[in-house]
């Protein structure tokens, strides 16, 4: 497990699993806030976590909560994110320092989830999809930060 990060909170279940060498799977939170409406978003997030547990791993849903990077949201934190919906901003790599400095919350994209997972010592992350190169990128340079993060952060993305 890596050295403690000063802005990172690791859920006790996740910390215990990492210390014991048990499998932990990181999960993103943008799907909760921006992917579907309340209450289906909370139900889905909890069901995905249950599925990870059913296969012998510990889920670690990530987010930024009140300026803290979090690896392993509690059920109450998942409900808070789900109820807030799109009022909680999506957070990618570039957004993390600002959210921390301002003490704000944000839900994590693939790139931000990878950063939090790596900081926590989590080596595997499951997602429904990653961002890519968008149409017209030769003019707009609209390339997802997810692609760059895959090249620089040592977390396997499934």
mmCIF file of C-alpha atoms in Angstrom:
data_model
loop_
_atom_site.group_PDB
_atom_site.id
_atom_site.type_symbol
_atom_site.label_atom_id
_atom_site.label_comp_id
_atom_site.label_asym_id
_atom_site.label_seq_id
_atom_site.Cartn_x
_atom_site.Cartn_y
_atom_site.Cartn_z
ATOM 1 C CA UNK A 1 0.000 0.000 0.000
ATOM 2 C CA UNK A 2 1.431 3.434 -0.896
ATOM 3 C CA UNK A 3 2.226 6.126 1.645
ATOM 4 C CA UNK A 4 -0.778 8.038 2.924
ATOM 5 C CA UNK A 5 -1.870 10.893 0.666
ATOM 6 C CA UNK A 6 -2.697 14.068 2.614
ATOM 7 C CA UNK A 7 -5.984 14.641 0.762
ATOM 8 C CA UNK A 8 -7.169 11.029 0.566
ATOM 9 C CA UNK A 9 -9.683 9.186 2.731
ATOM 10 C CA UNK A 10 -9.869 5.409 2.326
ATOM 11 C CA UNK A 11 -12.987 3.610 3.552
ATOM 12 C CA UNK A 12 -12.084 1.231 6.433
ATOM 13 C CA UNK A 13 -13.275 -1.844 4.470
ATOM 14 C CA UNK A 14 -11.086 -0.850 1.517
ATOM 15 C CA UNK A 15 -8.087 -0.139 3.763
ATOM 16 C CA UNK A 16 -8.484 -3.511 5.504
ATOM 17 C CA UNK A 17 -8.694 -5.356 2.191
ATOM 18 C CA UNK A 18 -5.633 -3.579 0.815
ATOM 19 C CA UNK A 19 -3.651 -4.314 3.985
ATOM 20 C CA UNK A 20 -4.619 -7.991 3.810
ATOM 21 C CA UNK A 21 -3.834 -8.264 0.099
ATOM 22 C CA UNK A 22 -7.461 -8.990 -0.790
ATOM 23 C CA UNK A 23 -8.845 -7.797 -4.149
ATOM 24 C CA UNK A 24 -10.279 -4.292 -4.388
ATOM 25 C CA UNK A 25 -12.064 -2.872 -7.437
ATOM 26 C CA UNK A 26 -12.334 0.887 -7.952
ATOM 27 C CA UNK A 27 -15.591 2.256 -9.395
ATOM 28 C CA UNK A 28 -16.311 5.703 -10.810
ATOM 29 C CA UNK A 29 -19.062 7.981 -9.525
ATOM 30 C CA UNK A 30 -19.930 10.153 -12.541
ATOM 31 C CA UNK A 31 -22.349 7.452 -13.660
ATOM 32 C CA UNK A 32 -24.214 8.034 -10.387
ATOM 33 C CA UNK A 33 -24.490 11.811 -10.713
ATOM 34 C CA UNK A 34 -24.789 12.194 -14.477
ATOM 35 C CA UNK A 35 -25.806 8.771 -15.791
ATOM 36 C CA UNK A 36 -29.341 8.238 -14.552
ATOM 37 C CA UNK A 37 -32.037 9.829 -12.383
ATOM 38 C CA UNK A 38 -32.735 9.405 -8.674
ATOM 39 C CA UNK A 39 -33.427 6.789 -7.252
ATOM 40 C CA UNK A 40 -32.240 4.453 -10.030
ATOM 41 C CA UNK A 41 -28.752 5.971 -9.787
ATOM 42 C CA UNK A 42 -28.351 5.004 -6.119
ATOM 43 C CA UNK A 43 -29.931 1.592 -6.651
ATOM 44 C CA UNK A 44 -27.578 0.878 -9.547
ATOM 45 C CA UNK A 45 -24.486 2.034 -7.668
ATOM 46 C CA UNK A 46 -25.334 -0.166 -4.703
ATOM 47 C CA UNK A 47 -26.131 -3.112 -7.000
ATOM 48 C CA UNK A 48 -22.771 -2.770 -8.769
ATOM 49 C CA UNK A 49 -21.007 -2.735 -5.407
ATOM 50 C CA UNK A 50 -22.956 -5.853 -4.368
ATOM 51 C CA UNK A 51 -21.907 -7.574 -7.598
ATOM 52 C CA UNK A 52 -18.234 -6.781 -6.897
ATOM 53 C CA UNK A 53 -18.644 -8.248 -3.386
ATOM 54 C CA UNK A 54 -20.412 -11.338 -4.780
ATOM 55 C CA UNK A 55 -17.276 -12.066 -6.792
ATOM 56 C CA UNK A 56 -14.975 -11.829 -3.779
ATOM 57 C CA UNK A 57 -13.636 -8.285 -4.078
ATOM 58 C CA UNK A 58 -14.194 -5.104 -2.099
ATOM 59 C CA UNK A 59 -15.745 -2.199 -4.043
ATOM 60 C CA UNK A 60 -14.200 1.256 -3.788
ATOM 61 C CA UNK A 61 -16.454 3.832 -5.423
ATOM 62 C CA UNK A 62 -14.477 7.056 -5.757
ATOM 63 C CA UNK A 63 -15.428 10.727 -5.549
ATOM 64 C CA UNK A 64 -14.338 14.039 -4.139
ATOM 65 C CA UNK A 65 -16.369 14.791 -1.007
ATOM 66 C CA UNK A 66 -16.075 18.224 0.595
ATOM 67 C CA UNK A 67 -12.548 18.670 -0.742
ATOM 68 C CA UNK A 68 -11.330 15.157 0.121
ATOM 69 C CA UNK A 69 -10.450 12.438 -2.362
ATOM 70 C CA UNK A 70 -12.397 9.354 -1.304
ATOM 71 C CA UNK A 71 -11.672 5.730 -2.170
ATOM 72 C CA UNK A 72 -14.702 3.779 -1.022
ATOM 73 C CA UNK A 73 -17.862 5.834 -0.586
ATOM 74 C CA UNK A 74 -20.197 4.887 2.243
ATOM 75 C CA UNK A 75 -23.840 4.130 1.409
ATOM 76 C CA UNK A 76 -24.755 7.567 2.810
ATOM 77 C CA UNK A 77 -22.206 9.249 0.537
ATOM 78 C CA UNK A 78 -23.554 7.344 -2.466
ATOM 79 C CA UNK A 79 -27.057 8.514 -1.601
ATOM 80 C CA UNK A 80 -25.828 12.108 -1.227
ATOM 81 C CA UNK A 81 -24.173 12.006 -4.671
ATOM 82 C CA UNK A 82 -27.209 10.305 -6.199
ATOM 83 C CA UNK A 83 -29.715 12.803 -4.779
ATOM 84 C CA UNK A 84 -27.582 15.780 -5.893
ATOM 85 C CA UNK A 85 -27.402 14.426 -9.436
ATOM 86 C CA UNK A 86 -25.992 16.798 -12.007
ATOM 87 C CA UNK A 87 -25.614 19.569 -9.409
ATOM 88 C CA UNK A 88 -22.376 17.806 -8.474
ATOM 89 C CA UNK A 89 -19.778 18.494 -11.165
ATOM 90 C CA UNK A 90 -17.893 15.815 -13.058
ATOM 91 C CA UNK A 91 -14.237 15.783 -11.990
ATOM 92 C CA UNK A 92 -11.353 14.825 -14.225
ATOM 93 C CA UNK A 93 -7.607 15.172 -13.523
ATOM 94 C CA UNK A 94 -7.616 18.936 -14.080
ATOM 95 C CA UNK A 95 -10.510 19.462 -11.633
ATOM 96 C CA UNK A 96 -9.137 17.625 -8.601
ATOM 97 C CA UNK A 97 -6.815 20.387 -7.286
ATOM 98 C CA UNK A 98 -9.543 23.032 -7.532
ATOM 99 C CA UNK A 99 -12.162 20.882 -5.780
ATOM 100 C CA UNK A 100 -9.679 20.077 -3.006
ATOM 101 C CA UNK A 101 -8.635 23.718 -2.577
ATOM 102 C CA UNK A 102 -12.240 24.937 -2.507
ATOM 103 C CA UNK A 103 -13.506 22.129 -0.284
ATOM 104 C CA UNK A 104 -16.077 21.142 -2.892
ATOM 105 C CA UNK A 105 -17.433 17.812 -4.071
ATOM 106 C CA UNK A 106 -17.248 16.192 -7.491
ATOM 107 C CA UNK A 107 -17.943 12.848 -9.095
ATOM 108 C CA UNK A 108 -15.078 11.071 -10.755
ATOM 109 C CA UNK A 109 -14.557 10.365 -14.423
ATOM 110 C CA UNK A 110 -12.353 7.486 -15.543
ATOM 111 C CA UNK A 111 -9.227 9.678 -15.357
ATOM 112 C CA UNK A 112 -9.958 10.946 -11.835
ATOM 113 C CA UNK A 113 -10.955 7.478 -10.632
ATOM 114 C CA UNK A 114 -7.618 6.122 -11.850
ATOM 115 C CA UNK A 115 -5.746 8.855 -9.955
ATOM 116 C CA UNK A 116 -7.610 8.182 -6.703
ATOM 117 C CA UNK A 117 -7.270 4.417 -7.124
ATOM 118 C CA UNK A 118 -3.511 4.689 -7.691
ATOM 119 C CA UNK A 119 -3.114 6.984 -4.676
ATOM 120 C CA UNK A 120 -4.980 4.441 -2.529
ATOM 121 C CA UNK A 121 -3.025 1.468 -3.846
ATOM 122 C CA UNK A 122 -5.943 0.000 -5.796
ATOM 123 C CA UNK A 123 -4.722 -1.682 -8.964
ATOM 124 C CA UNK A 124 -7.992 -2.555 -10.765
ATOM 125 C CA UNK A 125 -10.831 -0.312 -11.907
ATOM 126 C CA UNK A 126 -14.063 -1.438 -13.593
ATOM 127 C CA UNK A 127 -16.059 0.928 -15.784
ATOM 128 C CA UNK A 128 -18.766 0.890 -18.426
ATOM 129 C CA UNK A 129 -16.659 2.883 -20.876
ATOM 130 C CA UNK A 130 -13.868 5.344 -21.403
ATOM 131 C CA UNK A 131 -13.756 8.641 -23.234
ATOM 132 C CA UNK A 132 -12.093 8.797 -26.619
ATOM 133 C CA UNK A 133 -11.185 11.038 -29.496
ATOM 134 C CA UNK A 134 -14.218 13.023 -30.538
ATOM 135 C CA UNK A 135 -15.374 13.759 -34.059
ATOM 136 C CA UNK A 136 -13.556 16.766 -35.467
ATOM 137 C CA UNK A 137 -10.624 16.372 -33.069
ATOM 138 C CA UNK A 138 -8.219 17.500 -35.781
ATOM 139 C CA UNK A 139 -9.809 20.961 -35.421
ATOM 140 C CA UNK A 140 -10.939 21.017 -31.782
ATOM 141 C CA UNK A 141 -8.300 18.810 -30.135
ATOM 142 C CA UNK A 142 -11.209 17.272 -28.175
ATOM 143 C CA UNK A 143 -9.448 14.212 -26.800
ATOM 144 C CA UNK A 144 -10.624 12.670 -23.532
ATOM 145 C CA UNK A 145 -8.310 12.938 -20.538
ATOM 146 C CA UNK A 146 -9.137 9.262 -19.985
ATOM 147 C CA UNK A 147 -6.826 8.274 -22.850
ATOM 148 C CA UNK A 148 -3.892 10.215 -21.433
ATOM 149 C CA UNK A 149 -4.511 8.807 -17.955
ATOM 150 C CA UNK A 150 -4.403 5.249 -19.304
ATOM 151 C CA UNK A 151 -0.853 5.978 -20.460
ATOM 152 C CA UNK A 152 0.417 7.485 -17.224
ATOM 153 C CA UNK A 153 -1.375 5.892 -14.262
ATOM 154 C CA UNK A 154 -0.624 2.284 -13.211
ATOM 155 C CA UNK A 155 -4.198 1.050 -12.785
ATOM 156 C CA UNK A 156 -5.745 -1.685 -14.938
ATOM 157 C CA UNK A 157 -9.029 -0.497 -16.434
ATOM 158 C CA UNK A 158 -11.610 -3.168 -17.199
#
